[in-house]
PDB file of C-alpha atoms in Angstrom:
ATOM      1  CA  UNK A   1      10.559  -9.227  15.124  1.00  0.00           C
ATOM      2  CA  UNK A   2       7.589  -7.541  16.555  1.00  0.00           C
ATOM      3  CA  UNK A   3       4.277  -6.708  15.007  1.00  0.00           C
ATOM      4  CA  UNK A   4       4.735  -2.964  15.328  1.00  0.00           C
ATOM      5  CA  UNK A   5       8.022  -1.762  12.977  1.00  0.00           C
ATOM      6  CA  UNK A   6       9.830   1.058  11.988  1.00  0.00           C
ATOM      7  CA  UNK A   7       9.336   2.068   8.327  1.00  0.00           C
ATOM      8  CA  UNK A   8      12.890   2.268   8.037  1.00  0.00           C
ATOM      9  CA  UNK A   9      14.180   5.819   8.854  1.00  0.00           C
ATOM     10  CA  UNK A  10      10.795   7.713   7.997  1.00  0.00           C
ATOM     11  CA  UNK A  11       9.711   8.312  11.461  1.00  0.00           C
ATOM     12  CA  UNK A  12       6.837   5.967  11.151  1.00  0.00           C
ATOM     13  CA  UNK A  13       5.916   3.308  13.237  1.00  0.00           C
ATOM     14  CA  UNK A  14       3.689   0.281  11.362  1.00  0.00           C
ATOM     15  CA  UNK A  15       2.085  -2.781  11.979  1.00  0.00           C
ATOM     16  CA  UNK A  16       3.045  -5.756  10.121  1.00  0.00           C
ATOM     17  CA  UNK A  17      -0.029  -5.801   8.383  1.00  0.00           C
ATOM     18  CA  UNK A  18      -2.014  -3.153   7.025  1.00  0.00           C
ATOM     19  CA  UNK A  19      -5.365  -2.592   4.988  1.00  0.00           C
ATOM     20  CA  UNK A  20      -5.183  -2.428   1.235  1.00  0.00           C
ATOM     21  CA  UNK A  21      -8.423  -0.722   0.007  1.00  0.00           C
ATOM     22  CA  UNK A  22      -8.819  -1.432  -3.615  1.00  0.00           C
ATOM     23  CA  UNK A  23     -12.172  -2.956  -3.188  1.00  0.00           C
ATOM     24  CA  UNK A  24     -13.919  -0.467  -1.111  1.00  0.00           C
ATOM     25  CA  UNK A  25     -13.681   1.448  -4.320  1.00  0.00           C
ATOM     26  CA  UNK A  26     -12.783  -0.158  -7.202  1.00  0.00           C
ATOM     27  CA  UNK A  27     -14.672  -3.619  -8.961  1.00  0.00           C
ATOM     28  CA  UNK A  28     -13.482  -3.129 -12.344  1.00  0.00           C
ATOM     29  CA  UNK A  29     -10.488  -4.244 -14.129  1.00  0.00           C
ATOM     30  CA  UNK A  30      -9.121  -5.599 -10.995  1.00  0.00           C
ATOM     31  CA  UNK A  31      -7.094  -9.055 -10.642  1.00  0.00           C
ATOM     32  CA  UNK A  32      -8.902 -11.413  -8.056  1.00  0.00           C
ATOM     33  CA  UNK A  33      -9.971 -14.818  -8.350  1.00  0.00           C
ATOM     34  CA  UNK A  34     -13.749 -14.297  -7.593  1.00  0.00           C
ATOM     35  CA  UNK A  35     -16.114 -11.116  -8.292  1.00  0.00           C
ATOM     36  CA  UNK A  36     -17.132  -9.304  -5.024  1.00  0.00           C
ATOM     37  CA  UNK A  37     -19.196  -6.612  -4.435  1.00  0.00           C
ATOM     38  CA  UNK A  38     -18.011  -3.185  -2.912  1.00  0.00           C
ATOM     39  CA  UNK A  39     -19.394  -2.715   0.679  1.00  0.00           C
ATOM     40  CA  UNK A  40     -21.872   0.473   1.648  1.00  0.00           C
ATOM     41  CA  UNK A  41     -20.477   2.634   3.672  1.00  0.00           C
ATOM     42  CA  UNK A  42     -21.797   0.878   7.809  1.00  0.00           C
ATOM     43  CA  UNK A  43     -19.428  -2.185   6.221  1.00  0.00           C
ATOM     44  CA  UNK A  44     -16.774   0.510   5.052  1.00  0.00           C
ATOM     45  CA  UNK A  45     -16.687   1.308   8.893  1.00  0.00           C
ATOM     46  CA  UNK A  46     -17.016  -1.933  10.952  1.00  0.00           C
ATOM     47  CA  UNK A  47     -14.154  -2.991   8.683  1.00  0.00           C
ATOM     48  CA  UNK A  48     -12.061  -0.019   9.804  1.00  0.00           C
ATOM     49  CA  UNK A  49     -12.732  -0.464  13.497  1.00  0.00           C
ATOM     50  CA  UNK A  50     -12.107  -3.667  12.750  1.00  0.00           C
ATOM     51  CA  UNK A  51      -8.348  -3.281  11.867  1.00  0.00           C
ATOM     52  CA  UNK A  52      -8.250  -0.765  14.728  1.00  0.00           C
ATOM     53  CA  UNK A  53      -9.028  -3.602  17.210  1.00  0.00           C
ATOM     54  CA  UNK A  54      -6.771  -5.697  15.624  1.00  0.00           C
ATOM     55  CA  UNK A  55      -3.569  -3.360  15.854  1.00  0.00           C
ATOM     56  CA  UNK A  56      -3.785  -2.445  12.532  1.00  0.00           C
ATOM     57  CA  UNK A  57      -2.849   0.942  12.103  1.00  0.00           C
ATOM     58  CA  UNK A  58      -1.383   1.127   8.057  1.00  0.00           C
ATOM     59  CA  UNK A  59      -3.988   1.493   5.332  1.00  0.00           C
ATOM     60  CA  UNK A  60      -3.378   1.928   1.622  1.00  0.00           C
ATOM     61  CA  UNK A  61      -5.056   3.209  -1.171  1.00  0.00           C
ATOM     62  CA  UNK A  62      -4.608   5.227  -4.698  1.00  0.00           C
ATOM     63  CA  UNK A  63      -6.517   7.506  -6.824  1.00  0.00           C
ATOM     64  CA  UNK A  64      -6.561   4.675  -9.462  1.00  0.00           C
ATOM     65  CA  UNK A  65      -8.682   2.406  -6.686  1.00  0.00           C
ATOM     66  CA  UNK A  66     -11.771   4.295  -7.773  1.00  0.00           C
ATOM     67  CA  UNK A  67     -13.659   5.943  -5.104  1.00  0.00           C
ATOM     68  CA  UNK A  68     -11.514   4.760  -2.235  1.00  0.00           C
ATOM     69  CA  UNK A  69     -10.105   7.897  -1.093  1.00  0.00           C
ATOM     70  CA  UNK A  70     -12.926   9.680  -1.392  1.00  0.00           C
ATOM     71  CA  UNK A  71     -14.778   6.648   1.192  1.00  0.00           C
ATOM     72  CA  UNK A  72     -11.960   6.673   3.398  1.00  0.00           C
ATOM     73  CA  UNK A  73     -12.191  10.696   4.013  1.00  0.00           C
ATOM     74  CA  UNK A  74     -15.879  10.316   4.868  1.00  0.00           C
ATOM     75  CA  UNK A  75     -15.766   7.212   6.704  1.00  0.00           C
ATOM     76  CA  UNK A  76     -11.936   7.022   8.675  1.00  0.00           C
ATOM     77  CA  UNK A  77     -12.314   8.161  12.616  1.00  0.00           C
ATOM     78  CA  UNK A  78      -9.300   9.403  14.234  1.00  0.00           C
ATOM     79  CA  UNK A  79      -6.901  10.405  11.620  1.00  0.00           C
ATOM     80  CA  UNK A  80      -3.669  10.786  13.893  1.00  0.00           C
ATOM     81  CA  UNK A  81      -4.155   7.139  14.367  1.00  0.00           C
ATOM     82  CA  UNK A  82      -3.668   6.123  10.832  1.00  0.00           C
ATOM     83  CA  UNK A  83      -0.548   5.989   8.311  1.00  0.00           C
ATOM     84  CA  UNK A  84      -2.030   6.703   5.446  1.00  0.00           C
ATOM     85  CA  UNK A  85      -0.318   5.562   1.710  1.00  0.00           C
ATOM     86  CA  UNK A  86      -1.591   6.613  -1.157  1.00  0.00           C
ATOM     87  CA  UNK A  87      -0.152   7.465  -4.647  1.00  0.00           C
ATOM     88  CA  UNK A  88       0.432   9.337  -7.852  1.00  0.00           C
ATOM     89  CA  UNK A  89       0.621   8.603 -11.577  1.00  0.00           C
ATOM     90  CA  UNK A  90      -2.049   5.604 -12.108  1.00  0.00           C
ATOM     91  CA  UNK A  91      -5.863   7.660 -13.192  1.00  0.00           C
ATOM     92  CA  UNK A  92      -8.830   5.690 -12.874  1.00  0.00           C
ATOM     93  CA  UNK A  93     -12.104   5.936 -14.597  1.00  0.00           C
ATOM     94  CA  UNK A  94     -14.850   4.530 -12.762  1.00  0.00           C
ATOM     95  CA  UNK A  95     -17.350   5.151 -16.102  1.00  0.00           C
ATOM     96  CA  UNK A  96     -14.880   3.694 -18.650  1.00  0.00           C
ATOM     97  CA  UNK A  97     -13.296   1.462 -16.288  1.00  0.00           C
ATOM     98  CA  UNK A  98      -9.724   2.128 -17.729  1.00  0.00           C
ATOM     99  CA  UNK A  99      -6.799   3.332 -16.503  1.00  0.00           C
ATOM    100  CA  UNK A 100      -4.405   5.632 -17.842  1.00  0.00           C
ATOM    101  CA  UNK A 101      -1.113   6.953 -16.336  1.00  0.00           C
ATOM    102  CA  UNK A 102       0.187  10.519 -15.951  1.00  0.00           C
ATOM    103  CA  UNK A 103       3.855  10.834 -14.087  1.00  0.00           C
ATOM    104  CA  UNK A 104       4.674  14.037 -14.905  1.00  0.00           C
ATOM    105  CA  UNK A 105       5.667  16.805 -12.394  1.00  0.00           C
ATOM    106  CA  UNK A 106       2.805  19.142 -12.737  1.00  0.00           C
ATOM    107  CA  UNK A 107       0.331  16.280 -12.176  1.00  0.00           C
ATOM    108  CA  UNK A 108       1.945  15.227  -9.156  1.00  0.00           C
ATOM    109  CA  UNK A 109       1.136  18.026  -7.362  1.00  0.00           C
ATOM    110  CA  UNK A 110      -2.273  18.070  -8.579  1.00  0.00           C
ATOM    111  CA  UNK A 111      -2.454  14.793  -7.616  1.00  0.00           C
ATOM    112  CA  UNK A 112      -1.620  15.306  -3.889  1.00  0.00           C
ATOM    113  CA  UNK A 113      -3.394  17.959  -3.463  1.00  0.00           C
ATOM    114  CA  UNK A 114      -6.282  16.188  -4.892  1.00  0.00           C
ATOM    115  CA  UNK A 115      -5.684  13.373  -2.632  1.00  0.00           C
ATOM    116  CA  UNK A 116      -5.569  15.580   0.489  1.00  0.00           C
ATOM    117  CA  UNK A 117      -9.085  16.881  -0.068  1.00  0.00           C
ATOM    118  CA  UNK A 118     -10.494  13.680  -0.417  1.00  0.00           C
ATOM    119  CA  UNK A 119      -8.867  12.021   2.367  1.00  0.00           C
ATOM    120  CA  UNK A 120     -10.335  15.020   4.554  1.00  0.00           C
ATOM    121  CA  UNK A 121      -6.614  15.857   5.566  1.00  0.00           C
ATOM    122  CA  UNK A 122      -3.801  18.194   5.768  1.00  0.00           C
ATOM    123  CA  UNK A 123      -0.886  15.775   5.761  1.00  0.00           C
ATOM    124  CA  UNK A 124       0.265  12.541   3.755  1.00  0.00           C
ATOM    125  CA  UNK A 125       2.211  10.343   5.644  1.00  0.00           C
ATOM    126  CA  UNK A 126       3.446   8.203   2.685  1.00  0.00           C
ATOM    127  CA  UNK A 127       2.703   9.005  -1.246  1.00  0.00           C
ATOM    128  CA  UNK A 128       4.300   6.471  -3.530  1.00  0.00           C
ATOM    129  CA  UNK A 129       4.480   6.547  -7.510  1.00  0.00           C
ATOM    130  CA  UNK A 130       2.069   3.865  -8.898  1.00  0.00           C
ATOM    131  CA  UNK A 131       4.968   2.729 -11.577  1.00  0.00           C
ATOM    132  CA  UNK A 132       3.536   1.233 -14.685  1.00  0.00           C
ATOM    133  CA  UNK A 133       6.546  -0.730 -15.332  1.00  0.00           C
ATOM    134  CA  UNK A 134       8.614   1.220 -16.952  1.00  0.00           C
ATOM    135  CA  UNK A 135      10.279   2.127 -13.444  1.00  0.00           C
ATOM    136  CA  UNK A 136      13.609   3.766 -14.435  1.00  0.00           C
ATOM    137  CA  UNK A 137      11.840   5.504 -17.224  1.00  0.00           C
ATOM    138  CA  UNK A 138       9.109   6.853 -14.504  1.00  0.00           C
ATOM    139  CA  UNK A 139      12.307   7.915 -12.630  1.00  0.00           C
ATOM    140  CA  UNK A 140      13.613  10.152 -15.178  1.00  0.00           C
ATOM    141  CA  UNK A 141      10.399  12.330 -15.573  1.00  0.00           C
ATOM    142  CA  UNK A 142      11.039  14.350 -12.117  1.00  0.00           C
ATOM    143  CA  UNK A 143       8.528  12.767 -10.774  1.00  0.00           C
ATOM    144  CA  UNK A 144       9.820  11.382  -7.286  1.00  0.00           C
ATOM    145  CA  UNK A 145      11.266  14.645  -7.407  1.00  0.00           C
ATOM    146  CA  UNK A 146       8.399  16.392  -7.349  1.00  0.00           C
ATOM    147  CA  UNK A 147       6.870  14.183  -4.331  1.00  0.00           C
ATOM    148  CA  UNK A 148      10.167  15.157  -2.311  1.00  0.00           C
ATOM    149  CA  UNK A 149       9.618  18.477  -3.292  1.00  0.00           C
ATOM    150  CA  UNK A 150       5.803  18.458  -2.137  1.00  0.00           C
ATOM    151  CA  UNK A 151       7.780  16.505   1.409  1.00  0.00           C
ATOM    152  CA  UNK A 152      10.143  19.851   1.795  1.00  0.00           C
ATOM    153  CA  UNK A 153       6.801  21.564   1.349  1.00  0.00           C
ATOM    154  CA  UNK A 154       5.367  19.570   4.531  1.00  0.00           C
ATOM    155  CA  UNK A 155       2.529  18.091   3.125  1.00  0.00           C
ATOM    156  CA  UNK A 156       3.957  14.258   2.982  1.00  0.00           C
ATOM    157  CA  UNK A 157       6.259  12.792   5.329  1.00  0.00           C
ATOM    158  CA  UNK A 158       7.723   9.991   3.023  1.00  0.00           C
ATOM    159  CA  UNK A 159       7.993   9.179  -0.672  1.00  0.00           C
ATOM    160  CA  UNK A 160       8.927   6.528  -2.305  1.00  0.00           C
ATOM    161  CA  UNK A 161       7.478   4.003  -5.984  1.00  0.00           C
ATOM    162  CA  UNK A 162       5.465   0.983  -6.244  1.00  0.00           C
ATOM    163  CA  UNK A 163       7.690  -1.192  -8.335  1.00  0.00           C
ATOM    164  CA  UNK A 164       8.053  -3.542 -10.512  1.00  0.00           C
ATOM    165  CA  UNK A 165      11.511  -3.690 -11.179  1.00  0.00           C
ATOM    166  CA  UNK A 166      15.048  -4.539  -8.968  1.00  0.00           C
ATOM    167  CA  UNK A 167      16.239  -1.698 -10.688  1.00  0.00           C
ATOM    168  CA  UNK A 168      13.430   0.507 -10.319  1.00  0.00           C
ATOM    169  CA  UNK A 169      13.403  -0.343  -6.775  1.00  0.00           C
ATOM    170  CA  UNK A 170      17.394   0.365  -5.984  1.00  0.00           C
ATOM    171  CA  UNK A 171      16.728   3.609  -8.000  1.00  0.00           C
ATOM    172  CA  UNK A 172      14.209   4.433  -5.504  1.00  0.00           C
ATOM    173  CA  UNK A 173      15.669   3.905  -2.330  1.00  0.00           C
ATOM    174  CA  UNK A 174      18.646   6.305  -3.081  1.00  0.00           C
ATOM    175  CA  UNK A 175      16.368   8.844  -4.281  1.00  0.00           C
ATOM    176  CA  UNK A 176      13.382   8.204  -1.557  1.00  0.00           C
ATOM    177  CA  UNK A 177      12.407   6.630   1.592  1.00  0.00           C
ATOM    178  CA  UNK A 178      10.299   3.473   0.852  1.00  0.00           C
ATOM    179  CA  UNK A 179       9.890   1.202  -2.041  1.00  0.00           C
ATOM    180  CA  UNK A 180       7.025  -1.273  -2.025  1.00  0.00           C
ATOM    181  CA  UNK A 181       7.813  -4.266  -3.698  1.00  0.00           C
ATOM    182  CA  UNK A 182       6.317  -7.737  -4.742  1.00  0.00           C
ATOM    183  CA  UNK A 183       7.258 -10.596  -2.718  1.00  0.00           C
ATOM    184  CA  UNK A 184       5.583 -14.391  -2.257  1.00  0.00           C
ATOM    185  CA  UNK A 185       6.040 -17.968  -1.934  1.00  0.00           C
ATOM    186  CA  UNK A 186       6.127 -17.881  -5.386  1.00  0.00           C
ATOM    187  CA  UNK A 187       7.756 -14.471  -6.721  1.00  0.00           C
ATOM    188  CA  UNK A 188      11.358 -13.744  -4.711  1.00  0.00           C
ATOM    189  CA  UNK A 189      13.511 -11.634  -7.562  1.00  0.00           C
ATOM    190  CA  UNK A 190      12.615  -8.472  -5.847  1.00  0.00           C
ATOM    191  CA  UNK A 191      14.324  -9.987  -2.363  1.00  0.00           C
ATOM    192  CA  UNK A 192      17.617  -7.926  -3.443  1.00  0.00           C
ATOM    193  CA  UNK A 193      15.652  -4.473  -2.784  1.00  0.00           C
ATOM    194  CA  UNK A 194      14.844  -5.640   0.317  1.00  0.00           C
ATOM    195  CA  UNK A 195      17.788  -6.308   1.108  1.00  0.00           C
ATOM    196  CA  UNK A 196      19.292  -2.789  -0.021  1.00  0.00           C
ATOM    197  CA  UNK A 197      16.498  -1.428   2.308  1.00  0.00           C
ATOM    198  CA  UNK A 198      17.715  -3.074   5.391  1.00  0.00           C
ATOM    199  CA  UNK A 199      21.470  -2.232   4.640  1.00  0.00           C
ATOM    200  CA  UNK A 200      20.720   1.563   4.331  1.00  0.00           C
ATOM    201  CA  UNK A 201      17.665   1.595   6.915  1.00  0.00           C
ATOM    202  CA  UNK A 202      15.233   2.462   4.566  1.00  0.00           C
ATOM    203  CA  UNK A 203      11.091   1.505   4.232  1.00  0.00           C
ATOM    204  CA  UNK A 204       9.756  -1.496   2.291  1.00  0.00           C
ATOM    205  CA  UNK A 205       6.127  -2.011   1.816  1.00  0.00           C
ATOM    206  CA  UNK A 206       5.248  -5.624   0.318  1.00  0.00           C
ATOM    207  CA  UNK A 207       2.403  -5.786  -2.021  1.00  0.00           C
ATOM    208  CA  UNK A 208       0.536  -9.139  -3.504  1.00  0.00           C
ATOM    209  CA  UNK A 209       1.787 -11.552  -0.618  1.00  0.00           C
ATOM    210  CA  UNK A 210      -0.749 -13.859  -1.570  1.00  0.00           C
ATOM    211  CA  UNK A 211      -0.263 -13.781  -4.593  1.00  0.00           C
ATOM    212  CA  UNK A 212      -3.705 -11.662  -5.050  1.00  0.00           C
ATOM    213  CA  UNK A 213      -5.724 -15.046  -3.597  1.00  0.00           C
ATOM    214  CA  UNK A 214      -3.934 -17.259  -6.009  1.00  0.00           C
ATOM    215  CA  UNK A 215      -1.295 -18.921  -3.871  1.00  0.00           C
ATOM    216  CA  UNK A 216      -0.138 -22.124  -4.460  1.00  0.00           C
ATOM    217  CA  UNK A 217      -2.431 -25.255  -2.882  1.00  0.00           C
ATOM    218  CA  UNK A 218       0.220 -27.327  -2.311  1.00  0.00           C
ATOM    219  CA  UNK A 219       1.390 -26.161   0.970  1.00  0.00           C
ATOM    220  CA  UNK A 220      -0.927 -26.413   3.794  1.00  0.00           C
ATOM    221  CA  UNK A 221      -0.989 -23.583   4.860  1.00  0.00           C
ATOM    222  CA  UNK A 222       0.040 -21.064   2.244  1.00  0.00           C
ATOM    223  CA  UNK A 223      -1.074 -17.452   4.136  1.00  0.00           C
ATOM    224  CA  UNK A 224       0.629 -18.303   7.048  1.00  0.00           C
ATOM    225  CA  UNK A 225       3.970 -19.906   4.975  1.00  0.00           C
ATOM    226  CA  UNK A 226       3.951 -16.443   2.921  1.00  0.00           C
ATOM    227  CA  UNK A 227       3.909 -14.288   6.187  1.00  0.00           C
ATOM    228  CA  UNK A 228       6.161 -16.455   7.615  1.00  0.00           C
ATOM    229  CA  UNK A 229       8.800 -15.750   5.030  1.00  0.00           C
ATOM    230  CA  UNK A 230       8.128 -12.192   4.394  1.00  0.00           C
ATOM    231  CA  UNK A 231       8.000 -11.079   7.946  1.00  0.00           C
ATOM    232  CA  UNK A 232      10.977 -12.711   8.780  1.00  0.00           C
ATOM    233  CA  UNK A 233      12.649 -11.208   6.260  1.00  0.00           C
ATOM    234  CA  UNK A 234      15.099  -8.620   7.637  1.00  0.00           C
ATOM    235  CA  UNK A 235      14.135  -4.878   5.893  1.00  0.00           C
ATOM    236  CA  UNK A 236      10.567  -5.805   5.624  1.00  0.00           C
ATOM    237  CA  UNK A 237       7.707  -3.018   7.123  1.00  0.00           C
ATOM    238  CA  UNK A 238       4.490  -4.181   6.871  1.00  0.00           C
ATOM    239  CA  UNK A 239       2.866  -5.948   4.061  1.00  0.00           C
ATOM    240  CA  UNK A 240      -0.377  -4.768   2.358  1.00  0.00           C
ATOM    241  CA  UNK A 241      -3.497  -7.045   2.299  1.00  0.00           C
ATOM    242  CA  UNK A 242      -6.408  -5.930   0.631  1.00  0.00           C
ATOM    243  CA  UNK A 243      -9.446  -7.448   2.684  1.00  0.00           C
ATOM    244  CA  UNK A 244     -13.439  -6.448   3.184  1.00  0.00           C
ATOM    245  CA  UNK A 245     -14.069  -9.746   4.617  1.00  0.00           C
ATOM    246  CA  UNK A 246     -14.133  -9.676   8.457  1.00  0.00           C
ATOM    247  CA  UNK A 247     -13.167 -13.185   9.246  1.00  0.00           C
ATOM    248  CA  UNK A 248     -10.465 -13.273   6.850  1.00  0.00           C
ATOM    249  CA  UNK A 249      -8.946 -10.069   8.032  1.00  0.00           C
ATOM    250  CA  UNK A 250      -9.205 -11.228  11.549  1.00  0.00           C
ATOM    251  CA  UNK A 251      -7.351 -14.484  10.100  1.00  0.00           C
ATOM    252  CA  UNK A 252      -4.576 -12.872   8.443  1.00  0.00           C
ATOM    253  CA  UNK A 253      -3.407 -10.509  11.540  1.00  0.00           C
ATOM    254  CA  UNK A 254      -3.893 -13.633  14.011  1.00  0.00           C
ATOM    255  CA  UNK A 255      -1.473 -15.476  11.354  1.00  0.00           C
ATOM    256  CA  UNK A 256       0.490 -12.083  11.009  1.00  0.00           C
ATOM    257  CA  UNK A 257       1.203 -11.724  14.592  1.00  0.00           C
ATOM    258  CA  UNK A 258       2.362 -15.685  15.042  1.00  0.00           C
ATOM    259  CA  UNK A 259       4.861 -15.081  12.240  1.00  0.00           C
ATOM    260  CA  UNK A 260       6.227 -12.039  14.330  1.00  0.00           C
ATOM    261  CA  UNK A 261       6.600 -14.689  16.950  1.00  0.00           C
ATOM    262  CA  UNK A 262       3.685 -13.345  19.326  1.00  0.00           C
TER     263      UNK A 262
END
């Protein structure tokens, strides 16, 4: 399996890794083992060209990562380069520091539109749902309708849900194009969307490979055992690694690209 994948029958073309972005925006209420300080915008950048050099060419983010959409619109050179994710449904307030959710219809549009002016673009090339859970619920609101509505419309060229559910996730895939779905060394009961995904040629994003930096420490390697599985998996796009430390990112695609087998 190569480094560079088709995102099942989107269109899109994606390396095996790409940049997740939740911390070039967002330091509150998030889930990581150790505080960290969002980088100005030169780091922003250097980080960027960074994954550029690399063969990166996938980078995610979401309205609820605080002000990351907003950065990556100011800061992201060469736009046709990029496959840009982002999503609807989670709201973040950087004052508060809460989060609420809104999936229905109306705010889906408002949503993408939103997202479009801050990313400094005229085109989505994936918008997933940013489920809370309650995935077939979500589902049932019209609102992955309203993204493939918004697709007709030209403005993104795939939909799909981050789930959290098998369910959720087989609902998804007959309704959309990609799912993204949570899969580790430690967390495989999500393995049977990904396997749906390959039988009908259809996109999977995987989210929290490393467990969001708590991976288990008995395996000596546990980045390059959880890449190993994941990109080996048959069905599997690219995996999403949120990173704004250089030497780890560099790391992470050199142990990305050896479980591709180059």
């Amino acid at each position: 399996m190569s480094f560079m994948r088709p995102l099942g029958n989107t269109g899109l073309t994606v390396s095996a890794l790409g940049l997740g972005t939740v911390k070039i925006g967002r330091d509150k209420g998030v889930k990581y083992p150790s505080a960290f300080t969002i980088p100005d915008d030169p780091a922003v950048v250097d980080l960027i060209a960074q994954a550029r050099d690399l063969g990166l060419n996938l980078i995610d983010t979401a309205p609820a990562y605080g002000r990351s959409e907003e950065r990556l619109g100011q800061l992201l050179r060469d736009r046709q380069h990029w496959v840009i994710v982002t999503k609807v449904g989670e709201e973040f307030d950087n004052d508060s520091g809460d989060s609420h959710f809104d999936f229905s219809p109306e705010h889906v549009r408002t949503s993408v539109e939103r997202s479009l002016k801050r990313l400094n673009t005229d085109y989505l090339d994936c918008v997933l749902v940013h489920s809370d859970g309650n995935d077939l619920d979500v589902l049932k609101l019209g609102t992955l309708d309203a993204l493939n509505d918004l697709k007709k419309a030209g403005l993104i060229r795939a939909t799909g849900m981050s789930t959290k559910t098998v369910n959720g996730g087989l609902a998804t895939l007959k309704q959309a194009d990609v799912a993204m779905v949570t899969y580790n060394l430690a967390h495989d009961e999500e393995v049977p969307v990904i396997d749906y995904a390959a039988a009908h040629n259809k996109g999977i994003l995987i989210k929290k490979a490393f467990a969001s930096g708590h991976l288990a420490q008995d395996i000596a390697d546990p980045v390059q055992e959880s890449l190993n599985r994941i990109l080996g998996t048959p069905g599997v796009g690219s995996i999403i690694a949120g990173t704004i430390n250089p030497q780890h990112l560099r790391e992470n695609v050199e142990k990305a690209r050896r479980a591709c087998g180059e």
